[in-house]
Amino acid sequence: MKQPWLFATALALCMGWGTAASAEKPIELTFSTYLPPAYEYVWKPIEHFVDTVHKESNGRVRIKVFHSGQLFDGYEELPALSRGDVDIVNMTGTYLSGTLPATNIFTLPFLFQDVPHLQRALEAGLLDLGITKELATQHDAIVLGVAPFDPYEFYSRRNPILSADDFKGKVWATTGAVDARAIQLLGGSPTGMPSSELYLAFDRGVIDGTPRPLLTGIGRSLFEVTKHLSLANFGVDTSILSINRKKWESLPPDIQEILKKAAKQRDDDQFARVAAFVKEAVATYEAKGVKVHRIEGKNLQAMRDATAGSITEWAAQVPDGNRYLEIIEKTKNQ
């Protein structure tokens, strides 16, 4: 039986960090993430978040972290948080898309130029157009912070993806409705699949390709079951750190401030780690024997043209959809 990772301990009691803190019953919080520790640029900031909360609260808060889907997988995290089955989760944006269509913004095809573009859009209030409010009012989920994954790129099992025509007739594992629609517009056959199932699906020939971050390929060892990686900045997904609303409201104001501060540090840490990771990841794939291609020029533009309809469709279905797109356009070349 797997044991949970417990980063916050009763060390404060042993070291005597204040009479009031030692006499006070610690606040215990359960943190669930479907991601494994191999996803280092997500995992390390989670570790630091937990450590910071523990230290800044003088041991008044203990956070038990369950990783690798020990409690819930990526699609189950928001319902589990809403029910209060766990206190904190680190949700992947597109895994929320069936419940909260606005979060498909992160995998609208070829919309974000890169991770810094995503950061500028977030700082300009991208989530404040409705995502944060709906999570709080409809799902009892308070957003503590938002950080990025590295851009989605195209993995393929046998043949390289170099042009729009290369998607046709292939089965693609997707994460949400919008990236699935984009694949469909390119002539591929999408099928929803969490990252934990990708390795076996590739190995058994169930799928031909998937759009996923570089991190996924390393964390899930996809270099063992794919031959090609095509770089195109297809989408830039998010890691949304959230806490159950009722639990949040039960916490003392000073503990809330500690959590907010630690979450901001976590966001900054992950943005920095992603930037460093992207520079190193391509060399890692090449060293593992994966052939790396870059989709540019007219081939990239042809993909944008073919999938533009999915952006228009999304904007028509989401309240204030065009305002989201305006923020992204405004922050594109800053």
PDB file of C-alpha atoms in Angstrom, residues 117-319:
ATOM      1  CA  HIS A 117       2.656  35.404 -23.372  1.00  0.00           C
ATOM      2  CA  LEU A 118       0.445  33.311 -21.076  1.00  0.00           C
ATOM      3  CA  GLN A 119       1.932  35.040 -18.037  1.00  0.00           C
ATOM      4  CA  ARG A 120       1.201  38.487 -19.464  1.00  0.00           C
ATOM      5  CA  ALA A 121      -2.399  37.474 -20.217  1.00  0.00           C
ATOM      6  CA  LEU A 122      -2.902  36.138 -16.696  1.00  0.00           C
ATOM      7  CA  GLU A 123      -1.477  39.323 -15.192  1.00  0.00           C
ATOM      8  CA  ALA A 124      -3.884  41.307 -17.387  1.00  0.00           C
ATOM      9  CA  GLY A 125      -6.827  39.539 -15.750  1.00  0.00           C
ATOM     10  CA  LEU A 126      -7.572  36.595 -18.039  1.00  0.00           C
ATOM     11  CA  LEU A 127      -9.050  34.435 -15.255  1.00  0.00           C
ATOM     12  CA  ASP A 128     -10.976  37.351 -13.768  1.00  0.00           C
ATOM     13  CA  LEU A 129     -13.400  37.413 -16.711  1.00  0.00           C
ATOM     14  CA  GLY A 130     -15.365  34.569 -15.156  1.00  0.00           C
ATOM     15  CA  ILE A 131     -13.237  31.496 -14.420  1.00  0.00           C
ATOM     16  CA  THR A 132     -12.279  32.440 -10.855  1.00  0.00           C
ATOM     17  CA  LYS A 133     -15.817  33.496  -9.940  1.00  0.00           C
ATOM     18  CA  GLU A 134     -17.467  30.403 -11.397  1.00  0.00           C
ATOM     19  CA  LEU A 135     -15.051  28.078  -9.612  1.00  0.00           C
ATOM     20  CA  ALA A 136     -15.861  29.788  -6.310  1.00  0.00           C
ATOM     21  CA  THR A 137     -19.633  30.137  -6.647  1.00  0.00           C
ATOM     22  CA  GLN A 138     -20.482  26.963  -8.543  1.00  0.00           C
ATOM     23  CA  HIS A 139     -17.805  24.550  -7.358  1.00  0.00           C
ATOM     24  CA  ASP A 140     -16.660  25.812  -3.939  1.00  0.00           C
ATOM     25  CA  ALA A 141     -13.106  26.132  -5.275  1.00  0.00           C
ATOM     26  CA  ILE A 142     -11.030  29.180  -4.308  1.00  0.00           C
ATOM     27  CA  VAL A 143      -8.123  29.820  -6.666  1.00  0.00           C
ATOM     28  CA  LEU A 144      -4.881  30.401  -4.783  1.00  0.00           C
ATOM     29  CA  GLY A 145      -2.582  30.606  -7.799  1.00  0.00           C
ATOM     30  CA  VAL A 146      -2.029  29.807 -11.460  1.00  0.00           C
ATOM     31  CA  ALA A 147       1.186  28.556 -13.067  1.00  0.00           C
ATOM     32  CA  PRO A 148       2.028  27.110 -16.493  1.00  0.00           C
ATOM     33  CA  PHE A 149       2.911  23.839 -18.078  1.00  0.00           C
ATOM     34  CA  ASP A 150       5.332  24.039 -20.975  1.00  0.00           C
ATOM     35  CA  PRO A 151       3.646  24.317 -24.402  1.00  0.00           C
ATOM     36  CA  TYR A 152       1.744  21.436 -25.956  1.00  0.00           C
ATOM     37  CA  GLU A 153       3.663  19.854 -28.830  1.00  0.00           C
ATOM     38  CA  PHE A 154       2.875  16.906 -31.126  1.00  0.00           C
ATOM     39  CA  TYR A 155       4.092  13.393 -30.311  1.00  0.00           C
ATOM     40  CA  SER A 156       3.714  10.724 -32.993  1.00  0.00           C
ATOM     41  CA  ARG A 157       4.350   7.003 -32.869  1.00  0.00           C
ATOM     42  CA  ARG A 158       5.553   6.280 -36.392  1.00  0.00           C
ATOM     43  CA  ASN A 159       5.471   9.181 -38.859  1.00  0.00           C
ATOM     44  CA  PRO A 160       6.486  12.810 -38.202  1.00  0.00           C
ATOM     45  CA  ILE A 161       3.948  15.635 -38.085  1.00  0.00           C
ATOM     46  CA  LEU A 162       5.251  18.274 -40.482  1.00  0.00           C
ATOM     47  CA  SER A 163       2.131  19.676 -42.154  1.00  0.00           C
ATOM     48  CA  ALA A 164      -1.633  19.886 -41.668  1.00  0.00           C
ATOM     49  CA  ASP A 165      -2.111  16.822 -43.895  1.00  0.00           C
ATOM     50  CA  ASP A 166      -0.103  14.651 -41.494  1.00  0.00           C
ATOM     51  CA  PHE A 167      -2.944  14.666 -38.937  1.00  0.00           C
ATOM     52  CA  LYS A 168      -5.366  12.953 -41.257  1.00  0.00           C
ATOM     53  CA  GLY A 169      -6.403   9.385 -40.619  1.00  0.00           C
ATOM     54  CA  LYS A 170      -4.632   9.178 -37.267  1.00  0.00           C
ATOM     55  CA  VAL A 171      -6.036   8.608 -33.761  1.00  0.00           C
ATOM     56  CA  TRP A 172      -5.064  11.359 -31.308  1.00  0.00           C
ATOM     57  CA  ALA A 173      -5.272  11.313 -27.508  1.00  0.00           C
ATOM     58  CA  THR A 174      -6.587  14.693 -26.343  1.00  0.00           C
ATOM     59  CA  THR A 175      -7.294  16.372 -23.000  1.00  0.00           C
ATOM     60  CA  GLY A 176     -10.346  18.577 -23.588  1.00  0.00           C
ATOM     61  CA  ALA A 177     -13.105  19.488 -26.007  1.00  0.00           C
ATOM     62  CA  VAL A 178     -11.297  22.310 -27.792  1.00  0.00           C
ATOM     63  CA  ASP A 179      -8.021  20.552 -28.534  1.00  0.00           C
ATOM     64  CA  ALA A 180     -10.132  17.602 -29.674  1.00  0.00           C
ATOM     65  CA  ARG A 181     -12.066  19.889 -32.018  1.00  0.00           C
ATOM     66  CA  ALA A 182      -8.827  21.308 -33.422  1.00  0.00           C
ATOM     67  CA  ILE A 183      -7.519  17.808 -34.124  1.00  0.00           C
ATOM     68  CA  GLN A 184     -10.822  16.983 -35.791  1.00  0.00           C
ATOM     69  CA  LEU A 185     -10.554  20.067 -38.022  1.00  0.00           C
ATOM     70  CA  LEU A 186      -7.079  18.895 -39.028  1.00  0.00           C
ATOM     71  CA  GLY A 187      -8.541  15.561 -40.115  1.00  0.00           C
ATOM     72  CA  GLY A 188      -7.529  13.455 -37.116  1.00  0.00           C
ATOM     73  CA  SER A 189      -9.693  11.308 -34.839  1.00  0.00           C
ATOM     74  CA  PRO A 190      -9.568  12.575 -31.219  1.00  0.00           C
ATOM     75  CA  THR A 191     -10.124  10.457 -28.130  1.00  0.00           C
ATOM     76  CA  GLY A 192     -10.026  11.842 -24.582  1.00  0.00           C
ATOM     77  CA  MET A 193      -7.275  10.322 -22.463  1.00  0.00           C
ATOM     78  CA  PRO A 194      -5.411  11.264 -19.234  1.00  0.00           C
ATOM     79  CA  SER A 195      -1.638  11.360 -19.366  1.00  0.00           C
ATOM     80  CA  SER A 196      -1.367   8.277 -17.151  1.00  0.00           C
ATOM     81  CA  GLU A 197      -2.764   6.124 -19.986  1.00  0.00           C
ATOM     82  CA  LEU A 198      -0.628   7.451 -22.834  1.00  0.00           C
ATOM     83  CA  TYR A 199       2.316   5.075 -22.539  1.00  0.00           C
ATOM     84  CA  LEU A 200       0.294   1.892 -22.884  1.00  0.00           C
ATOM     85  CA  ALA A 201      -1.918   3.436 -25.555  1.00  0.00           C
ATOM     86  CA  PHE A 202       1.129   4.238 -27.681  1.00  0.00           C
ATOM     87  CA  ASP A 203       2.806   0.939 -26.928  1.00  0.00           C
ATOM     88  CA  ARG A 204      -0.261  -1.060 -27.977  1.00  0.00           C
ATOM     89  CA  GLY A 205      -0.932   1.048 -31.056  1.00  0.00           C
ATOM     90  CA  VAL A 206      -4.244   2.340 -29.725  1.00  0.00           C
ATOM     91  CA  ILE A 207      -3.244   5.923 -30.580  1.00  0.00           C
ATOM     92  CA  ASP A 208      -0.981   7.406 -33.238  1.00  0.00           C
ATOM     93  CA  GLY A 209      -0.265  10.729 -31.602  1.00  0.00           C
ATOM     94  CA  THR A 210      -1.043  13.221 -28.863  1.00  0.00           C
ATOM     95  CA  PRO A 211      -0.615  16.951 -28.233  1.00  0.00           C
ATOM     96  CA  ARG A 212       1.043  17.200 -24.803  1.00  0.00           C
ATOM     97  CA  PRO A 213       3.704  19.245 -22.994  1.00  0.00           C
ATOM     98  CA  LEU A 214       7.344  18.195 -23.195  1.00  0.00           C
ATOM     99  CA  LEU A 215       7.115  17.445 -19.485  1.00  0.00           C
ATOM    100  CA  THR A 216       4.538  14.739 -20.125  1.00  0.00           C
ATOM    101  CA  GLY A 217       6.832  12.907 -22.471  1.00  0.00           C
ATOM    102  CA  ILE A 218       9.623  12.849 -19.911  1.00  0.00           C
ATOM    103  CA  GLY A 219       7.416  12.176 -16.899  1.00  0.00           C
ATOM    104  CA  ARG A 220       5.526   9.371 -18.676  1.00  0.00           C
ATOM    105  CA  SER A 221       8.575   8.037 -20.615  1.00  0.00           C
ATOM    106  CA  LEU A 222       6.880   8.606 -23.972  1.00  0.00           C
ATOM    107  CA  PHE A 223      10.321   8.675 -25.607  1.00  0.00           C
ATOM    108  CA  GLU A 224      10.214   4.883 -25.300  1.00  0.00           C
ATOM    109  CA  VAL A 225       7.033   4.515 -27.369  1.00  0.00           C
ATOM    110  CA  THR A 226       7.153   7.454 -29.828  1.00  0.00           C
ATOM    111  CA  LYS A 227       9.615   8.237 -32.603  1.00  0.00           C
ATOM    112  CA  HIS A 228       8.838  11.858 -33.419  1.00  0.00           C
ATOM    113  CA  LEU A 229       8.233  15.154 -31.646  1.00  0.00           C
ATOM    114  CA  SER A 230       7.018  18.170 -33.628  1.00  0.00           C
ATOM    115  CA  LEU A 231       7.296  21.615 -32.015  1.00  0.00           C
ATOM    116  CA  ALA A 232       4.545  24.139 -32.760  1.00  0.00           C
ATOM    117  CA  ASN A 233       3.305  25.715 -29.473  1.00  0.00           C
ATOM    118  CA  PHE A 234      -0.127  24.166 -29.965  1.00  0.00           C
ATOM    119  CA  GLY A 235      -1.372  25.274 -26.530  1.00  0.00           C
ATOM    120  CA  VAL A 236      -0.112  26.383 -23.101  1.00  0.00           C
ATOM    121  CA  ASP A 237      -2.038  24.739 -20.278  1.00  0.00           C
ATOM    122  CA  THR A 238      -2.219  25.819 -16.655  1.00  0.00           C
ATOM    123  CA  SER A 239      -1.741  24.397 -13.195  1.00  0.00           C
ATOM    124  CA  ILE A 240      -4.485  25.907 -10.989  1.00  0.00           C
ATOM    125  CA  LEU A 241      -3.803  25.662  -7.257  1.00  0.00           C
ATOM    126  CA  SER A 242      -7.151  25.705  -5.415  1.00  0.00           C
ATOM    127  CA  ILE A 243      -8.609  25.175  -1.942  1.00  0.00           C
ATOM    128  CA  ASN A 244     -12.107  24.136  -0.881  1.00  0.00           C
ATOM    129  CA  ARG A 245     -14.187  27.252  -0.158  1.00  0.00           C
ATOM    130  CA  LYS A 246     -15.648  26.042   3.154  1.00  0.00           C
ATOM    131  CA  LYS A 247     -12.227  25.012   4.388  1.00  0.00           C
ATOM    132  CA  TRP A 248     -10.840  28.375   3.276  1.00  0.00           C
ATOM    133  CA  GLU A 249     -13.506  30.316   5.126  1.00  0.00           C
ATOM    134  CA  SER A 250     -12.846  28.291   8.287  1.00  0.00           C
ATOM    135  CA  LEU A 251      -9.189  29.320   8.389  1.00  0.00           C
ATOM    136  CA  PRO A 252      -7.905  32.239  10.499  1.00  0.00           C
ATOM    137  CA  PRO A 253      -7.069  35.358   8.446  1.00  0.00           C
ATOM    138  CA  ASP A 254      -3.342  35.071   9.163  1.00  0.00           C
ATOM    139  CA  ILE A 255      -3.292  31.492   7.828  1.00  0.00           C
ATOM    140  CA  GLN A 256      -5.144  32.617   4.712  1.00  0.00           C
ATOM    141  CA  GLU A 257      -2.459  35.238   4.133  1.00  0.00           C
ATOM    142  CA  ILE A 258       0.276  32.644   4.584  1.00  0.00           C
ATOM    143  CA  LEU A 259      -1.387  30.382   2.005  1.00  0.00           C
ATOM    144  CA  LYS A 260      -1.751  33.268  -0.457  1.00  0.00           C
ATOM    145  CA  LYS A 261       1.883  34.251  -0.062  1.00  0.00           C
ATOM    146  CA  ALA A 262       3.101  30.668  -0.440  1.00  0.00           C
ATOM    147  CA  ALA A 263       0.893  30.201  -3.520  1.00  0.00           C
ATOM    148  CA  LYS A 264       2.361  33.309  -5.169  1.00  0.00           C
ATOM    149  CA  GLN A 265       5.856  32.005  -4.511  1.00  0.00           C
ATOM    150  CA  ARG A 266       4.803  28.671  -5.976  1.00  0.00           C
ATOM    151  CA  ASP A 267       3.529  30.397  -9.141  1.00  0.00           C
ATOM    152  CA  ASP A 268       6.746  32.373  -9.598  1.00  0.00           C
ATOM    153  CA  ASP A 269       8.837  29.278  -8.934  1.00  0.00           C
ATOM    154  CA  GLN A 270       6.975  27.235 -11.539  1.00  0.00           C
ATOM    155  CA  PHE A 271       7.140  29.951 -14.205  1.00  0.00           C
ATOM    156  CA  ALA A 272      10.905  30.144 -13.720  1.00  0.00           C
ATOM    157  CA  ARG A 273      11.320  26.367 -13.768  1.00  0.00           C
ATOM    158  CA  VAL A 274       9.263  26.013 -16.947  1.00  0.00           C
ATOM    159  CA  ALA A 275      11.422  28.583 -18.740  1.00  0.00           C
ATOM    160  CA  ALA A 276      14.568  26.678 -17.797  1.00  0.00           C
ATOM    161  CA  PHE A 277      12.989  23.318 -18.590  1.00  0.00           C
ATOM    162  CA  VAL A 278      11.971  24.218 -22.151  1.00  0.00           C
ATOM    163  CA  LYS A 279      15.587  25.105 -22.984  1.00  0.00           C
ATOM    164  CA  GLU A 280      16.807  21.683 -21.836  1.00  0.00           C
ATOM    165  CA  ALA A 281      13.946  19.401 -22.843  1.00  0.00           C
ATOM    166  CA  VAL A 282      14.539  19.237 -26.599  1.00  0.00           C
ATOM    167  CA  ALA A 283      18.111  18.032 -26.060  1.00  0.00           C
ATOM    168  CA  THR A 284      16.785  15.403 -23.655  1.00  0.00           C
ATOM    169  CA  TYR A 285      14.369  14.013 -26.248  1.00  0.00           C
ATOM    170  CA  GLU A 286      17.071  13.916 -28.900  1.00  0.00           C
ATOM    171  CA  ALA A 287      19.373  12.084 -26.496  1.00  0.00           C
ATOM    172  CA  LYS A 288      16.588   9.533 -25.966  1.00  0.00           C
ATOM    173  CA  GLY A 289      16.426   8.862 -29.705  1.00  0.00           C
ATOM    174  CA  VAL A 290      13.324  10.901 -30.540  1.00  0.00           C
ATOM    175  CA  LYS A 291      13.519  12.828 -33.820  1.00  0.00           C
ATOM    176  CA  VAL A 292      12.643  16.479 -33.153  1.00  0.00           C
ATOM    177  CA  HIS A 293      11.028  18.654 -35.841  1.00  0.00           C
ATOM    178  CA  ARG A 294      10.018  22.332 -35.850  1.00  0.00           C
ATOM    179  CA  ILE A 295       6.817  23.346 -37.629  1.00  0.00           C
ATOM    180  CA  GLU A 296       7.254  26.851 -39.024  1.00  0.00           C
ATOM    181  CA  GLY A 297       6.317  29.168 -41.861  1.00  0.00           C
ATOM    182  CA  LYS A 298       3.594  28.179 -44.270  1.00  0.00           C
ATOM    183  CA  ASN A 299       3.051  24.778 -42.655  1.00  0.00           C
ATOM    184  CA  LEU A 300       2.357  26.360 -39.278  1.00  0.00           C
ATOM    185  CA  GLN A 301       0.101  28.970 -40.852  1.00  0.00           C
ATOM    186  CA  ALA A 302      -1.847  26.250 -42.654  1.00  0.00           C
ATOM    187  CA  MET A 303      -2.499  24.573 -39.289  1.00  0.00           C
ATOM    188  CA  ARG A 304      -3.665  27.884 -37.809  1.00  0.00           C
ATOM    189  CA  ASP A 305      -5.985  28.462 -40.740  1.00  0.00           C
ATOM    190  CA  ALA A 306      -7.424  24.948 -40.552  1.00  0.00           C
ATOM    191  CA  THR A 307      -8.180  25.206 -36.821  1.00  0.00           C
ATOM    192  CA  ALA A 308      -9.342  28.836 -36.626  1.00  0.00           C
ATOM    193  CA  GLY A 309     -12.960  27.688 -36.589  1.00  0.00           C
ATOM    194  CA  SER A 310     -12.507  26.073 -33.181  1.00  0.00           C
ATOM    195  CA  ILE A 311     -11.548  29.453 -31.712  1.00  0.00           C
ATOM    196  CA  THR A 312     -14.616  31.118 -33.216  1.00  0.00           C
ATOM    197  CA  GLU A 313     -16.854  28.315 -31.936  1.00  0.00           C
ATOM    198  CA  TRP A 314     -15.398  28.563 -28.432  1.00  0.00           C
ATOM    199  CA  ALA A 315     -15.843  32.346 -28.271  1.00  0.00           C
ATOM    200  CA  ALA A 316     -19.509  32.024 -29.264  1.00  0.00           C
ATOM    201  CA  GLN A 317     -20.215  29.469 -26.522  1.00  0.00           C
ATOM    202  CA  VAL A 318     -18.428  31.103 -23.566  1.00  0.00           C
ATOM    203  CA  PRO A 319     -19.698  34.245 -21.811  1.00  0.00           C
TER     204      PRO A 319
END
